[in-house]
Short mmCIF file of C-alpha atoms (C1' of nucleotides) in Angstrom, two decimals:
data_model
loop_
_atom_site.label_atom_id
_atom_site.label_comp_id
_atom_site.label_asym_id
_atom_site.label_seq_id
_atom_site.Cartn_x
_atom_site.Cartn_y
_atom_site.Cartn_z
CA UNK A 1 174.27 78.99 109.66
CA UNK A 2 172.81 77.41 106.58
CA UNK A 3 170.04 75.69 108.55
CA UNK A 4 168.04 78.92 108.42
CA UNK A 5 166.58 78.21 104.99
CA UNK A 6 165.70 74.58 105.75
CA UNK A 7 162.48 73.84 107.61
CA UNK A 8 162.94 73.25 111.38
CA UNK A 9 162.67 69.56 112.29
CA UNK A 10 160.31 70.38 115.19
CA UNK A 11 157.70 71.94 112.84
CA UNK A 12 157.43 69.90 109.66
CA UNK A 13 155.68 71.31 106.55
CA UNK A 14 152.51 69.35 107.27
CA UNK A 15 152.00 71.30 110.50
CA UNK A 16 152.58 74.63 108.81
CA UNK A 17 150.20 73.76 106.02
CA UNK A 18 147.60 72.71 108.54
CA UNK A 19 147.98 76.00 110.40
CA UNK A 20 147.63 77.98 107.17
CA UNK A 21 144.50 75.98 106.36
CA UNK A 22 143.14 76.69 109.84
CA UNK A 23 143.75 80.43 109.44
CA UNK A 24 141.97 80.36 106.11
CA UNK A 25 138.99 78.60 107.71
CA UNK A 26 138.88 81.17 110.52
CA UNK A 27 138.96 84.07 108.06
CA UNK A 28 136.31 82.51 105.83
CA UNK A 29 134.08 81.97 108.87
CA UNK A 30 134.53 85.61 109.97
CA UNK A 31 133.62 86.98 106.55
CA UNK A 32 130.60 84.72 106.23
CA UNK A 33 129.51 85.56 109.79
CA UNK A 34 129.54 89.30 109.04
CA UNK A 35 127.16 88.87 106.12
CA UNK A 36 124.80 86.56 107.98
CA UNK A 37 124.71 88.62 111.18
CA UNK A 38 124.20 91.83 109.19
CA UNK A 39 121.40 90.30 107.13
CA UNK A 40 119.46 88.42 109.83
CA UNK A 41 120.66 89.74 113.19
CA UNK A 42 122.40 87.69 115.87
CA UNK A 43 119.42 85.55 116.78
CA UNK A 44 118.19 85.11 113.23
CA UNK A 45 121.58 84.08 111.84
CA UNK A 46 122.27 80.34 111.61
CA UNK A 47 125.69 78.88 112.37
CA UNK A 48 124.98 76.18 109.79
CA UNK A 49 124.38 78.82 107.12
CA UNK A 50 127.56 80.65 108.13
CA UNK A 51 129.66 77.48 107.94
CA UNK A 52 128.18 76.52 104.58
CA UNK A 53 128.85 80.00 103.15
CA UNK A 54 132.44 79.67 104.41
CA UNK A 55 132.77 76.34 102.63
CA UNK A 56 133.15 74.29 105.77
CA UNK A 57 131.04 72.50 108.39
CA UNK A 58 129.05 73.77 111.32
CA UNK A 59 131.11 72.26 114.19
CA UNK A 60 134.14 74.26 112.96
CA UNK A 61 132.53 77.32 114.52
CA UNK A 62 132.63 75.83 118.00
CA UNK A 63 136.16 74.57 117.41
CA UNK A 64 137.53 77.97 116.28
CA UNK A 65 135.36 80.33 118.32
CA UNK A 66 133.90 78.27 121.18
CA UNK A 67 130.37 79.61 120.69
CA UNK A 68 128.09 81.62 118.41
CA UNK A 69 128.50 84.59 120.76
CA UNK A 70 132.31 84.52 120.60
CA UNK A 71 132.13 84.28 116.82
CA UNK A 72 129.96 87.38 116.83
CA UNK A 73 132.42 89.30 119.01
CA UNK A 74 135.36 88.33 116.83
CA UNK A 75 133.42 89.39 113.73
CA UNK A 76 132.54 92.78 115.26
CA UNK A 77 136.14 93.44 116.32
CA UNK A 78 137.30 92.57 112.83
CA UNK A 79 134.71 94.93 111.34
CA UNK A 80 135.64 97.95 113.47
CA UNK A 81 139.27 97.34 112.53
CA UNK A 82 138.29 97.55 108.88
CA UNK A 83 136.32 100.75 109.58
CA UNK A 84 139.37 102.45 111.09
CA UNK A 85 141.51 101.30 108.16
CA UNK A 86 138.97 102.63 105.65
CA UNK A 87 138.61 106.02 107.37
CA UNK A 88 142.40 106.42 107.54
CA UNK A 89 142.69 105.49 103.88
CA UNK A 90 140.03 107.99 102.80
CA UNK A 91 141.59 110.73 104.93
CA UNK A 92 144.91 110.20 103.20
CA UNK A 93 148.38 111.09 104.46
CA UNK A 94 147.50 114.69 105.33
CA UNK A 95 144.97 114.05 108.12
CA UNK A 96 143.88 117.54 109.21
CA UNK A 97 142.51 116.28 112.57
CA UNK A 98 139.10 117.25 113.98
CA UNK A 99 139.97 120.62 115.50
CA UNK A 100 138.81 122.87 112.63
CA UNK A 101 135.87 123.15 110.28
CA UNK A 102 137.99 121.73 107.44
CA UNK A 103 139.16 118.85 109.62
CA UNK A 104 135.64 117.97 110.78
CA UNK A 105 134.48 118.17 107.16
CA UNK A 106 137.25 115.81 106.02
CA UNK A 107 136.26 113.31 108.71
CA UNK A 108 132.58 113.45 107.71
CA UNK A 109 133.59 112.87 104.11
CA UNK A 110 135.83 109.94 105.04
CA UNK A 111 133.21 108.39 107.34
CA UNK A 112 130.50 108.51 104.67
CA UNK A 113 132.75 106.74 102.19
CA UNK A 114 133.84 104.18 104.77
CA UNK A 115 130.21 103.55 105.81
CA UNK A 116 129.26 102.98 102.16
CA UNK A 117 132.04 100.41 101.81
CA UNK A 118 131.13 98.59 105.04
CA UNK A 119 127.33 98.45 105.15
CA UNK A 120 127.53 95.40 107.44
CA UNK A 121 128.91 97.56 110.25
CA UNK A 122 125.96 99.89 110.64
CA UNK A 123 123.52 97.06 109.93
CA UNK A 124 124.89 95.08 112.87
CA UNK A 125 125.03 98.21 115.05
CA UNK A 126 121.44 99.16 114.36
CA UNK A 127 120.20 95.61 114.97
CA UNK A 128 122.00 95.34 118.29
CA UNK A 129 121.23 98.86 119.51
CA UNK A 130 117.45 98.37 119.47
CA UNK A 131 117.33 96.43 122.74
CA UNK A 132 119.49 96.32 125.85
CA UNK A 133 121.50 93.13 126.09
CA UNK A 134 124.90 91.85 127.15
CA UNK A 135 126.04 92.12 123.54
CA UNK A 136 124.96 95.78 123.34
CA UNK A 137 126.79 96.59 126.58
CA UNK A 138 129.90 94.89 125.25
CA UNK A 139 129.85 96.77 121.94
CA UNK A 140 129.07 100.14 123.54
CA UNK A 141 131.96 100.01 126.03
CA UNK A 142 134.42 98.53 123.57
CA UNK A 143 133.64 100.41 120.37
CA UNK A 144 130.84 102.99 120.55
CA UNK A 145 131.76 105.05 123.61
CA UNK A 146 135.30 106.05 122.52
CA UNK A 147 133.99 107.15 119.13
CA UNK A 148 131.00 108.96 120.65
CA UNK A 149 133.26 110.82 123.10
CA UNK A 150 135.66 111.85 120.33
CA UNK A 151 133.00 113.28 118.03
CA UNK A 152 130.94 115.03 120.73
CA UNK A 153 134.06 116.50 122.39
CA UNK A 154 135.29 117.98 119.11
CA UNK A 155 131.84 119.33 118.23
CA UNK A 156 131.55 120.91 121.70
CA UNK A 157 134.81 122.82 121.12
CA UNK A 158 133.92 124.01 117.62
CA UNK A 159 130.52 125.06 118.92
CA UNK A 160 132.04 127.01 121.82
CA UNK A 161 134.32 128.79 119.36
CA UNK A 162 131.36 129.73 117.19
CA UNK A 163 132.75 127.76 114.24
CA UNK A 164 129.66 125.55 113.88
CA UNK A 165 125.93 125.94 114.53
CA UNK A 166 124.58 126.09 118.08
CA UNK A 167 123.41 122.46 118.25
CA UNK A 168 123.62 120.03 121.18
CA UNK A 169 126.41 117.48 120.65
CA UNK A 170 124.26 114.40 121.28
CA UNK A 171 121.66 115.69 118.82
CA UNK A 172 124.51 116.28 116.39
CA UNK A 173 126.00 112.80 116.87
CA UNK A 174 122.83 110.80 116.19
CA UNK A 175 121.70 113.09 113.38
CA UNK A 176 125.08 112.85 111.66
CA UNK A 177 125.57 109.10 112.05
CA UNK A 178 121.96 108.43 111.02
CA UNK A 179 122.19 110.74 108.00
CA UNK A 180 125.52 109.20 106.98
CA UNK A 181 124.57 105.53 107.27
CA UNK A 182 120.90 104.90 106.42
CA UNK A 183 121.37 105.06 102.64
CA UNK A 184 123.85 102.15 102.92
CA UNK A 185 122.15 100.22 105.70
CA UNK A 186 118.95 100.31 103.60
CA UNK A 187 120.67 99.83 100.24
CA UNK A 188 118.46 96.81 99.33
CA UNK A 189 115.36 98.93 99.98
CA UNK A 190 116.74 101.82 97.91
CA UNK A 191 117.46 99.41 95.06
CA UNK A 192 113.80 98.29 95.07
CA UNK A 193 112.85 101.99 94.89
CA UNK A 194 115.03 102.28 91.79
CA UNK A 195 118.12 103.96 93.26
CA UNK A 196 121.69 102.65 93.53
CA UNK A 197 123.00 104.24 96.71
CA UNK A 198 126.23 102.24 96.45
CA UNK A 199 127.25 103.98 93.21
CA UNK A 200 130.25 106.30 93.48
CA UNK A 201 128.22 109.22 92.16
CA UNK A 202 125.66 108.83 94.95
CA UNK A 203 128.30 108.44 97.67
CA UNK A 204 130.16 111.56 96.54
CA UNK A 205 126.96 113.67 96.30
CA UNK A 206 125.87 112.35 99.70
CA UNK A 207 129.17 113.17 101.45
CA UNK A 208 129.28 116.66 99.95
CA UNK A 209 125.66 117.37 100.88
CA UNK A 210 126.18 116.26 104.49
CA UNK A 211 129.20 118.54 104.95
CA UNK A 212 127.17 121.49 103.65
CA UNK A 213 124.12 120.70 105.80
CA UNK A 214 125.96 119.98 109.06
CA UNK A 215 128.76 122.55 108.79
CA UNK A 216 127.22 125.20 106.53
CA UNK A 217 128.78 126.62 103.37
CA UNK A 218 132.58 126.87 103.47
CA UNK A 219 133.41 130.56 104.01
CA UNK A 220 136.95 130.02 102.73
CA UNK A 221 135.46 128.96 99.41
CA UNK A 222 132.82 131.70 99.49
CA UNK A 223 135.38 134.51 99.63
CA UNK B 1 59.90 99.56 118.57
CA UNK B 2 61.04 98.92 122.11
CA UNK B 3 62.99 95.81 121.13
CA UNK B 4 65.87 98.08 120.06
CA UNK B 5 67.35 98.35 123.52
CA UNK B 6 67.04 94.62 124.28
CA UNK B 7 69.73 92.27 122.98
CA UNK B 8 68.81 90.52 119.71
CA UNK B 9 67.80 86.88 120.26
CA UNK B 10 70.02 85.73 117.38
CA UNK B 11 73.19 87.03 119.05
CA UNK B 12 73.08 86.31 122.77
CA UNK B 13 75.41 88.09 125.23
CA UNK B 14 77.76 85.12 125.44
CA UNK B 15 78.61 85.39 121.74
CA UNK B 16 79.19 89.12 121.99
CA UNK B 17 81.41 88.67 125.02
CA UNK B 18 83.36 86.00 123.21
CA UNK B 19 83.85 88.28 120.24
CA UNK B 20 85.00 91.12 122.50
CA UNK B 21 87.43 88.72 124.17
CA UNK B 22 88.71 87.61 120.77
CA UNK B 23 89.28 91.21 119.68
CA UNK B 24 91.18 91.86 122.90
CA UNK B 25 93.35 88.81 122.24
CA UNK B 26 94.06 89.96 118.69
CA UNK B 27 95.03 93.45 119.85
CA UNK B 28 97.23 92.13 122.65
CA UNK B 29 98.99 89.83 120.17
CA UNK B 30 99.58 92.74 117.76
CA UNK B 31 101.09 94.96 120.45
CA UNK B 32 103.31 92.19 121.76
CA UNK B 33 104.36 91.25 118.22
CA UNK B 34 105.50 94.82 117.51
CA UNK B 35 107.82 94.83 120.50
CA UNK B 36 109.25 91.39 119.78
CA UNK B 37 109.75 91.96 116.05
CA UNK B 38 111.35 95.39 116.72
CA UNK B 39 113.67 93.95 119.36
CA UNK B 40 114.77 90.71 117.67
CA UNK B 41 113.83 90.97 114.00
CA UNK B 42 111.37 88.69 112.20
CA UNK B 43 113.51 85.57 112.32
CA UNK B 44 114.76 86.16 115.85
CA UNK B 45 111.31 86.80 117.32
CA UNK B 46 109.55 83.82 118.90
CA UNK B 47 105.81 83.29 118.55
CA UNK B 48 105.83 81.64 121.97
CA UNK B 49 107.39 84.77 123.51
CA UNK B 50 104.84 86.98 121.71
CA UNK B 51 101.91 84.91 122.95
CA UNK B 52 103.23 84.88 126.52
CA UNK B 53 103.76 88.68 126.47
CA UNK B 54 100.17 89.00 125.23
CA UNK B 55 98.93 86.87 128.14
CA UNK B 56 97.75 83.99 125.97
CA UNK B 57 99.06 80.81 124.35
CA UNK B 58 101.14 80.22 121.26
CA UNK B 59 98.54 78.43 119.10
CA UNK B 60 96.37 81.56 119.30
CA UNK B 61 98.72 83.17 116.79
CA UNK B 62 97.95 80.59 114.13
CA UNK B 63 94.27 80.78 114.95
CA UNK B 64 94.04 84.58 114.64
CA UNK B 65 96.69 85.23 111.99
CA UNK B 66 97.25 81.90 110.22
CA UNK B 67 101.08 82.20 110.34
CA UNK B 68 103.97 84.14 111.81
CA UNK B 69 104.32 85.98 108.50
CA UNK B 70 100.69 87.11 108.47
CA UNK B 71 101.03 88.28 112.06
CA UNK B 72 104.04 90.35 111.01
CA UNK B 73 102.11 91.94 108.11
CA UNK B 74 99.16 92.80 110.34
CA UNK B 75 101.52 94.33 112.90
CA UNK B 76 103.29 96.45 110.28
CA UNK B 77 99.98 97.69 108.82
CA UNK B 78 98.82 98.60 112.31
CA UNK B 79 102.10 100.45 112.95
CA UNK B 80 101.98 102.58 109.79
CA UNK B 81 98.41 103.48 110.67
CA UNK B 82 99.61 104.75 114.02
CA UNK B 83 102.40 106.70 112.30
CA UNK B 84 99.92 108.52 110.08
CA UNK B 85 97.72 109.27 113.09
CA UNK B 86 100.69 110.62 115.06
CA UNK B 87 101.94 112.82 112.22
CA UNK B 88 98.43 114.24 111.70
CA UNK B 89 98.10 114.90 115.41
CA UNK B 90 101.46 116.70 115.63
CA UNK B 91 100.68 118.77 112.55
CA UNK B 92 97.44 119.94 114.14
CA UNK B 93 94.33 121.31 112.45
CA UNK B 94 96.21 123.87 110.33
CA UNK B 95 98.23 121.49 108.14
CA UNK B 96 100.24 123.82 105.88
CA UNK B 97 100.98 121.06 103.32
CA UNK B 98 104.44 120.36 101.86
CA UNK B 99 104.54 123.00 99.15
CA UNK B 100 106.47 125.70 101.02
CA UNK B 101 109.51 125.94 103.28
CA UNK B 102 107.26 126.39 106.31
CA UNK B 103 105.14 123.41 105.27
CA UNK B 104 108.15 121.16 104.76
CA UNK B 105 109.52 122.33 108.11
CA UNK B 106 106.26 121.53 109.87
CA UNK B 107 106.29 118.03 108.38
CA UNK B 108 109.89 117.43 109.49
CA UNK B 109 108.97 118.56 112.97
CA UNK B 110 105.90 116.30 113.06
CA UNK B 111 107.80 113.31 111.67
CA UNK B 112 110.57 113.59 114.28
CA UNK B 113 108.04 113.66 117.08
CA UNK B 114 106.09 110.77 115.60
CA UNK B 115 109.30 108.73 115.09
CA UNK B 116 110.26 109.32 118.72
CA UNK B 117 106.87 108.04 119.84
CA UNK B 118 106.98 104.95 117.59
CA UNK B 119 110.57 103.64 117.78
CA UNK B 120 109.32 100.16 116.80
CA UNK B 121 108.49 101.42 113.31
CA UNK B 122 111.97 102.44 112.24
CA UNK B 123 113.49 99.48 114.10
CA UNK B 124 111.41 97.07 112.05
CA UNK B 125 112.09 99.03 108.85
CA UNK B 126 115.84 99.04 109.35
CA UNK B 127 115.91 95.33 110.17
CA UNK B 128 113.90 94.39 107.10
CA UNK B 129 115.63 96.79 104.70
CA UNK B 130 119.08 95.22 105.16
CA UNK B 131 118.42 92.27 102.87
CA UNK B 132 116.13 91.68 99.91
CA UNK B 133 113.24 89.38 100.76
CA UNK B 134 109.57 88.87 100.07
CA UNK B 135 108.78 90.82 103.24
CA UNK B 136 110.92 93.77 102.11
CA UNK B 137 109.22 93.82 98.70
CA UNK B 138 105.82 93.77 100.41
CA UNK B 139 106.64 96.64 102.76
CA UNK B 140 108.28 98.76 100.05
CA UNK B 141 105.35 98.54 97.64
CA UNK B 142 102.70 98.93 100.31
CA UNK B 143 104.22 101.56 102.62
CA UNK B 144 107.64 102.90 101.65
CA UNK B 145 107.19 103.83 97.99
CA UNK B 146 104.19 106.17 98.41
CA UNK B 147 105.99 108.02 101.21
CA UNK B 148 109.27 108.15 99.30
CA UNK B 149 107.53 109.53 96.21
CA UNK B 150 105.72 112.20 98.23
CA UNK B 151 108.82 113.53 99.97
CA UNK B 152 111.13 113.43 96.94
CA UNK B 153 108.50 115.03 94.68
CA UNK B 154 107.98 117.93 97.09
CA UNK B 155 111.71 118.42 97.59
CA UNK B 156 112.25 118.43 93.82
CA UNK B 157 109.74 121.27 93.45
CA UNK B 158 111.16 123.38 96.29
CA UNK B 159 114.64 122.79 94.90
CA UNK B 160 113.60 123.86 91.39
CA UNK B 161 112.10 127.04 92.86
CA UNK B 162 115.35 127.79 94.69
CA UNK B 163 113.60 127.58 98.07
CA UNK B 164 115.92 124.86 99.41
CA UNK B 165 119.54 123.81 98.89
CA UNK B 166 120.67 122.21 95.62
CA UNK B 167 120.68 118.63 96.90
CA UNK B 168 119.58 115.46 95.08
CA UNK B 169 116.21 114.26 96.35
CA UNK B 170 117.28 110.68 97.06
CA UNK B 171 120.29 111.93 99.01
CA UNK B 172 117.91 114.23 100.87
CA UNK B 173 115.41 111.45 101.64
CA UNK B 174 117.85 108.99 103.22
CA UNK B 175 119.79 111.72 105.03
CA UNK B 176 116.62 113.16 106.49
CA UNK B 177 115.01 109.87 107.51
CA UNK B 178 118.30 108.60 108.93
CA UNK B 179 118.97 111.81 110.85
CA UNK B 180 115.40 111.85 112.16
CA UNK B 181 115.17 108.25 113.33
CA UNK B 182 118.53 106.89 114.58
CA UNK B 183 118.35 108.60 117.98
CA UNK B 184 115.10 106.70 118.67
CA UNK B 185 115.99 103.43 116.93
CA UNK B 186 119.18 103.36 119.03
CA UNK B 187 117.59 104.71 122.21
CA UNK B 188 118.86 101.75 124.33
CA UNK B 189 122.41 102.43 123.11
CA UNK B 190 122.08 106.15 123.86
CA UNK B 191 120.86 105.33 127.35
CA UNK B 192 123.98 103.25 127.98
CA UNK B 193 126.01 106.27 126.82
CA UNK B 194 124.19 108.34 129.44
CA UNK B 195 121.68 110.18 127.27
CA UNK B 196 117.87 110.01 127.30
CA UNK B 197 116.90 110.59 123.68
CA UNK B 198 113.24 109.90 124.48
CA UNK B 199 112.99 112.95 126.76
CA UNK B 200 110.80 115.79 125.47
CA UNK B 201 113.70 118.24 125.71
CA UNK B 202 115.86 116.08 123.43
CA UNK B 203 113.07 115.52 120.91
CA UNK B 204 112.31 119.22 120.66
CA UNK B 205 115.99 120.21 120.29
CA UNK B 206 116.42 117.45 117.70
CA UNK B 207 113.43 118.50 115.58
CA UNK B 208 114.45 122.15 115.65
CA UNK B 209 118.06 121.35 114.73
CA UNK B 210 117.00 119.18 111.78
CA UNK B 211 114.79 121.91 110.34
CA UNK B 212 117.67 124.37 110.54
CA UNK B 213 120.22 121.97 109.04
CA UNK B 214 118.06 120.67 106.20
CA UNK B 215 116.17 123.84 105.32
CA UNK B 216 118.55 126.56 106.49
CA UNK B 217 117.69 129.46 108.79
CA UNK B 218 114.14 130.78 108.40
CA UNK B 219 114.41 134.05 106.47
CA UNK B 220 110.96 135.11 107.67
CA UNK B 221 112.26 134.98 111.23
CA UNK B 222 115.60 136.56 110.27
CA UNK B 223 113.94 139.74 109.04
"C1'" DG C 1 142.13 70.39 112.33
"C1'" DT C 2 138.44 68.46 109.99
"C1'" DC C 3 134.97 65.45 109.47
"C1'" DT C 4 130.36 62.46 110.56
"C1'" DA C 5 126.94 61.46 113.78
"C1'" DT C 6 124.11 62.92 117.24
"C1'" DA C 7 122.56 64.96 121.65
"C1'" DA C 8 119.58 68.50 123.70
"C1'" DT C 9 116.76 72.30 122.98
"C1'" DT C 10 113.66 75.23 120.72
"C1'" DA C 11 111.20 76.72 116.74
"C1'" DG C 12 106.36 77.18 114.14
"C1'" DA C 13 102.32 74.72 113.26
"C1'" DT C 14 98.48 71.26 114.10
"C1'" DA C 15 94.85 68.01 116.51
"C1'" DG C 16 91.31 67.62 119.33
"C1'" DA C 17 88.94 68.31 123.98
"C1'" DC C 18 86.01 71.71 125.99
"C1'" DG D 1 87.63 80.88 120.90
"C1'" DT D 2 90.76 79.01 124.02
"C1'" DC D 3 93.13 75.53 125.96
"C1'" DT D 4 96.61 71.15 126.43
"C1'" DA D 5 99.31 67.99 124.08
"C1'" DT D 6 102.11 66.98 120.38
"C1'" DC D 7 104.26 66.77 115.68
"C1'" DT D 8 108.01 67.97 112.54
"C1'" DA D 9 111.82 70.53 111.53
"C1'" DA D 10 115.47 73.52 112.75
"C1'" DT D 11 118.58 75.26 116.08
"C1'" DT D 12 123.48 75.24 118.84
"C1'" DA D 13 126.68 72.37 120.81
"C1'" DT D 14 129.25 68.00 121.70
"C1'" DA D 15 131.54 63.17 121.00
"C1'" DG D 16 134.63 60.64 118.75
"C1'" DA D 17 136.79 58.65 114.39
"C1'" DC D 18 140.47 59.89 111.33
#
DNA sequence: GTCTATAATTAGATAGAC
DNA sequence: GTCTATCTAATTATAGAC
């Protein structure tokens, strides 16, 4: 029927436009919240400042997210989604998986580049992980634990097969994540020291160096 | 003269006791401030909570330190002093210096152990380094830059001599500091994941692993 | 759904008694 | 030097007009 291309009488254009506007407000609030939470921590961030940065007013936060805490959770979920997207993008179509030295190396490379592009993620993580709280418990069960289990499990296998160095998997996890993220978490500090850690040349040198240090020289290449 | 062992008339015991009490209050406030600032960041920390944790009242902070900002600076100075003490202690009497592989290794080992014992230090650093501010500029010029210059200068020399891997010194600095500190900064998170990163066994395995990864296997030992 | 106005709480800092 | 009481400003959340 030809009524398909006309707007349904039950939902007039004004409603649709209002919904689109509401979605835009929500998105703007999420983006602004990420920056504020990353810069000042949950308790130090101001909902007024977030709303102003999003170009709207402070009560909109309670309308769209109920509370400051729910806004934070939504922002963190959104951020981990972007991390997964970025890692997948950097891995490319031919994802080699984690089960070999080359696969683990590709994932380190992709994670370093993703971490550089999303400094807010590790800034929020490091600010929340310093003290036990309901928020930390929420983020650990929802986001950290699955990733921790994946990396440590794969390292354990490679280690058992003698492919990588004889290093405890928890030691490996925190050393690797710390080595991969601090240069971007502390980018403002590095800039004051005279170094641009967000430059492509730094990121590439960093990723390559980490693969060499954590996995050793590639014997395939050495032959 | 025998008057030496009697208390001087100009400074009666009550004054001395009051001064001792004041020093105790100052110290208690500094210790409490370190925990609060490390846990919640500068803006999230409450001077009321700090005073209560120190067993005194909130106006004492303004009396002893003028402002919240001055309290923070005093706490950070105190903390870096403790870091230097801890590193010196872990190095022991026979400090080999930085100028050789063994010396660099000894300093990595000592820094890991010191970082594990002072998690507040890297927590405060990572919270301040995420955004440019007057506090960040203060801490960089006063504490970070001298340490950054020392480490990168020594690495540059060892690298030029072919003693260590061909890795940029800024890449090395942030990878090393990040790898050495995250397990202790994020100790509450690790505990929720079921791992005690503050245990001696973890610290020792961690320090040994970092030396191997960043400096390669010791050829002296390999012979 | 968005706005203004405001309630209720908490923040850092100050005044003044002792 | 330490305390109680309080000031001013900022916080999150809510009420109600439009």
